[in-house]
């Protein structure tokens, strides 16, 4: 009985240490999945007032690499290609001023992290509702992420059927 108690205590201590480590250093897949979820929340937010709108647009921009490249197809208009975080923010601001509401959700997220753990590819199905339409648009997207410091930033986003 005396040897079981220290073994249980050691096992409990190891489980707690693993939990703390996992909390402070989660695996890249979990971080990237959370980033996509937070991006969808930021895009779907309905800020009221100019300051809140600018803060929301800056938050949206914070998910992207400064030299991001995005290819956009469908969703009512053909934007083509967006280059750079500044242009992403400019388009987000214009969308906030022209569109009443946007709701974005990402489903079927699959993530592959590169062997050096500094880049990753994620595929997801984006479900986009503009102005509370009954028929949301769906698009398969491929995101390429790059780790800068502790942040995983979107380096590129393209429709799945694009080159």
CSV table of C-alpha atoms in Angstrom, one decimal:
chain,number,residue,atom,x,y,z
A,1,UNK,CA,0.0,0.0,0.0
A,2,UNK,CA,2.9,2.3,0.8
A,3,UNK,CA,4.3,2.0,-2.8
A,4,UNK,CA,1.0,2.6,-4.5
A,5,UNK,CA,0.4,6.1,-3.0
A,6,UNK,CA,3.7,7.7,-4.2
A,7,UNK,CA,3.2,6.1,-7.7
A,8,UNK,CA,-0.3,7.6,-7.9
A,9,UNK,CA,1.0,11.0,-6.7
A,10,UNK,CA,3.8,10.9,-9.3
A,11,UNK,CA,1.3,9.9,-12.0
A,12,UNK,CA,-1.0,12.8,-11.0
A,13,UNK,CA,1.9,15.2,-11.0
A,14,UNK,CA,2.9,14.1,-14.5
A,15,UNK,CA,-0.7,14.5,-15.7
A,16,UNK,CA,-0.8,18.0,-14.3
A,17,UNK,CA,2.6,18.9,-15.8
A,18,UNK,CA,1.4,17.6,-19.2
A,19,UNK,CA,-1.8,19.6,-19.0
A,20,UNK,CA,0.1,22.8,-18.2
A,21,UNK,CA,2.5,22.2,-21.0
A,22,UNK,CA,-0.3,21.5,-23.5
A,23,UNK,CA,-2.1,24.7,-22.3
A,24,UNK,CA,0.9,26.9,-22.8
A,25,UNK,CA,2.3,25.1,-25.9
A,26,UNK,CA,-0.7,23.7,-27.8
A,27,UNK,CA,0.0,21.7,-31.1
A,28,UNK,CA,0.0,23.8,-34.3
A,29,UNK,CA,-3.2,22.1,-35.5
A,30,UNK,CA,-5.1,23.3,-32.5
A,31,UNK,CA,-3.7,26.9,-32.8
A,32,UNK,CA,-4.5,27.1,-36.6
A,33,UNK,CA,-8.0,25.7,-36.1
A,34,UNK,CA,-8.6,28.3,-33.4
A,35,UNK,CA,-7.2,31.1,-35.6
A,36,UNK,CA,-9.7,30.2,-38.4
A,37,UNK,CA,-12.5,30.1,-35.9
A,38,UNK,CA,-11.5,33.6,-34.6
A,39,UNK,CA,-11.2,34.9,-38.2
A,40,UNK,CA,-14.7,33.8,-38.9
A,41,UNK,CA,-15.9,35.5,-35.7
A,42,UNK,CA,-14.1,38.7,-36.7
A,43,UNK,CA,-15.5,38.7,-40.2
A,44,UNK,CA,-19.0,37.9,-38.9
A,45,UNK,CA,-19.0,40.6,-36.2
A,46,UNK,CA,-21.3,43.6,-36.7
A,47,UNK,CA,-19.5,46.5,-35.2
A,48,UNK,CA,-21.5,49.7,-34.5
A,49,UNK,CA,-19.8,53.0,-35.0
A,50,UNK,CA,-16.7,54.2,-36.8
A,51,UNK,CA,-14.1,53.3,-34.1
A,52,UNK,CA,-15.5,49.8,-33.6
A,53,UNK,CA,-15.5,49.3,-37.4
A,54,UNK,CA,-11.9,50.3,-37.7
A,55,UNK,CA,-10.9,48.2,-34.7
A,56,UNK,CA,-12.7,45.2,-36.3
A,57,UNK,CA,-11.0,45.8,-39.7
A,58,UNK,CA,-7.6,45.9,-37.9
A,59,UNK,CA,-8.5,42.7,-36.1
A,60,UNK,CA,-9.3,41.0,-39.4
A,61,UNK,CA,-6.0,42.2,-40.8
A,62,UNK,CA,-4.1,40.7,-37.8
A,63,UNK,CA,-4.8,37.2,-39.1
A,64,UNK,CA,-2.9,37.8,-42.3
A,65,UNK,CA,0.8,37.9,-43.2
A,66,UNK,CA,1.9,41.4,-44.4
A,67,UNK,CA,2.5,39.9,-47.9
A,68,UNK,CA,-0.6,37.8,-48.1
A,69,UNK,CA,-2.0,36.7,-51.4
A,70,UNK,CA,-5.7,35.9,-51.7
A,71,UNK,CA,-7.6,34.8,-54.7
A,72,UNK,CA,-11.4,35.4,-54.5
A,73,UNK,CA,-14.0,33.8,-56.7
A,74,UNK,CA,-17.8,33.9,-56.5
A,75,UNK,CA,-19.8,35.5,-53.8
A,76,UNK,CA,-21.7,37.7,-56.2
A,77,UNK,CA,-18.7,39.7,-57.5
A,78,UNK,CA,-15.3,38.8,-59.0
A,79,UNK,CA,-12.6,40.5,-57.0
A,80,UNK,CA,-9.8,38.5,-58.5
A,81,UNK,CA,-6.7,38.8,-56.4
A,82,UNK,CA,-5.8,40.7,-53.2
A,83,UNK,CA,-2.2,41.3,-52.4
A,84,UNK,CA,-1.0,42.5,-49.0
A,85,UNK,CA,-2.5,43.0,-45.6
A,86,UNK,CA,-3.3,46.6,-46.3
A,87,UNK,CA,-5.5,45.7,-49.3
A,88,UNK,CA,-7.2,43.1,-47.2
A,89,UNK,CA,-8.1,45.7,-44.7
A,90,UNK,CA,-9.2,48.2,-47.3
A,91,UNK,CA,-11.5,45.6,-48.8
A,92,UNK,CA,-12.8,44.6,-45.4
A,93,UNK,CA,-13.6,48.3,-44.7
A,94,UNK,CA,-15.4,48.7,-48.0
A,95,UNK,CA,-17.4,45.6,-47.3
A,96,UNK,CA,-18.4,46.9,-43.9
A,97,UNK,CA,-19.7,50.1,-45.5
A,98,UNK,CA,-21.5,48.4,-48.4
A,99,UNK,CA,-22.9,45.2,-47.0
A,100,UNK,CA,-25.4,45.0,-44.1
A,101,UNK,CA,-24.1,41.8,-42.6
A,102,UNK,CA,-21.8,39.0,-43.4
A,103,UNK,CA,-21.7,35.6,-41.6
A,104,UNK,CA,-18.8,33.3,-42.1
A,105,UNK,CA,-18.2,29.8,-40.8
A,106,UNK,CA,-15.4,27.3,-41.6
A,107,UNK,CA,-16.3,23.6,-41.7
A,108,UNK,CA,-14.4,20.4,-42.4
A,109,UNK,CA,-11.0,22.0,-41.5
A,110,UNK,CA,-8.1,19.7,-42.2
A,111,UNK,CA,-4.6,20.8,-41.4
A,112,UNK,CA,-1.2,19.5,-42.4
A,113,UNK,CA,1.8,21.0,-40.7
A,114,UNK,CA,5.2,21.0,-42.5
A,115,UNK,CA,8.1,19.0,-41.1
A,116,UNK,CA,9.9,22.1,-39.9
A,117,UNK,CA,6.8,23.2,-38.0
A,118,UNK,CA,7.0,26.8,-39.4
A,119,UNK,CA,4.4,26.4,-42.2
A,120,UNK,CA,1.1,24.6,-42.6
A,121,UNK,CA,-1.7,24.0,-45.1
A,122,UNK,CA,-5.3,24.0,-44.1
A,123,UNK,CA,-8.3,23.2,-46.3
A,124,UNK,CA,-11.8,24.2,-45.2
A,125,UNK,CA,-15.3,24.7,-46.5
A,126,UNK,CA,-16.3,28.3,-46.1
A,127,UNK,CA,-20.0,29.0,-45.6
A,128,UNK,CA,-20.8,32.7,-46.3
A,129,UNK,CA,-24.1,34.4,-45.8
A,130,UNK,CA,-24.4,38.0,-47.0
A,131,UNK,CA,-27.3,40.1,-45.6
A,132,UNK,CA,-29.0,37.1,-44.1
A,133,UNK,CA,-29.7,35.3,-47.4
A,134,UNK,CA,-31.5,32.0,-47.3
A,135,UNK,CA,-29.0,30.4,-49.7
A,136,UNK,CA,-25.5,30.8,-48.3
A,137,UNK,CA,-22.5,30.5,-50.7
A,138,UNK,CA,-20.1,27.6,-50.1
A,139,UNK,CA,-16.5,27.5,-51.2
A,140,UNK,CA,-13.7,25.0,-50.6
A,141,UNK,CA,-10.6,27.0,-49.6
A,142,UNK,CA,-6.9,26.2,-49.2
A,143,UNK,CA,-5.0,28.3,-46.7
A,144,UNK,CA,-1.2,28.4,-46.4
A,145,UNK,CA,0.0,29.5,-43.0
A,146,UNK,CA,3.4,30.7,-41.9
A,147,UNK,CA,4.6,30.8,-38.3
A,148,UNK,CA,6.1,34.2,-37.4
A,149,UNK,CA,7.2,34.3,-33.7
A,150,UNK,CA,4.3,32.6,-31.9
A,151,UNK,CA,1.6,33.6,-34.4
A,152,UNK,CA,0.4,31.5,-37.3
A,153,UNK,CA,-0.5,34.0,-40.1
A,154,UNK,CA,-2.3,33.3,-43.3
A,155,UNK,CA,0.2,33.6,-46.1
A,156,UNK,CA,-2.2,32.8,-48.9
A,157,UNK,CA,-5.8,31.7,-49.5
A,158,UNK,CA,-7.1,30.3,-52.7
A,159,UNK,CA,-10.3,28.4,-53.8
A,160,UNK,CA,-9.6,24.7,-53.8
A,161,UNK,CA,-10.2,24.4,-57.6
A,162,UNK,CA,-7.9,27.3,-58.4
A,163,UNK,CA,-4.3,26.7,-59.6
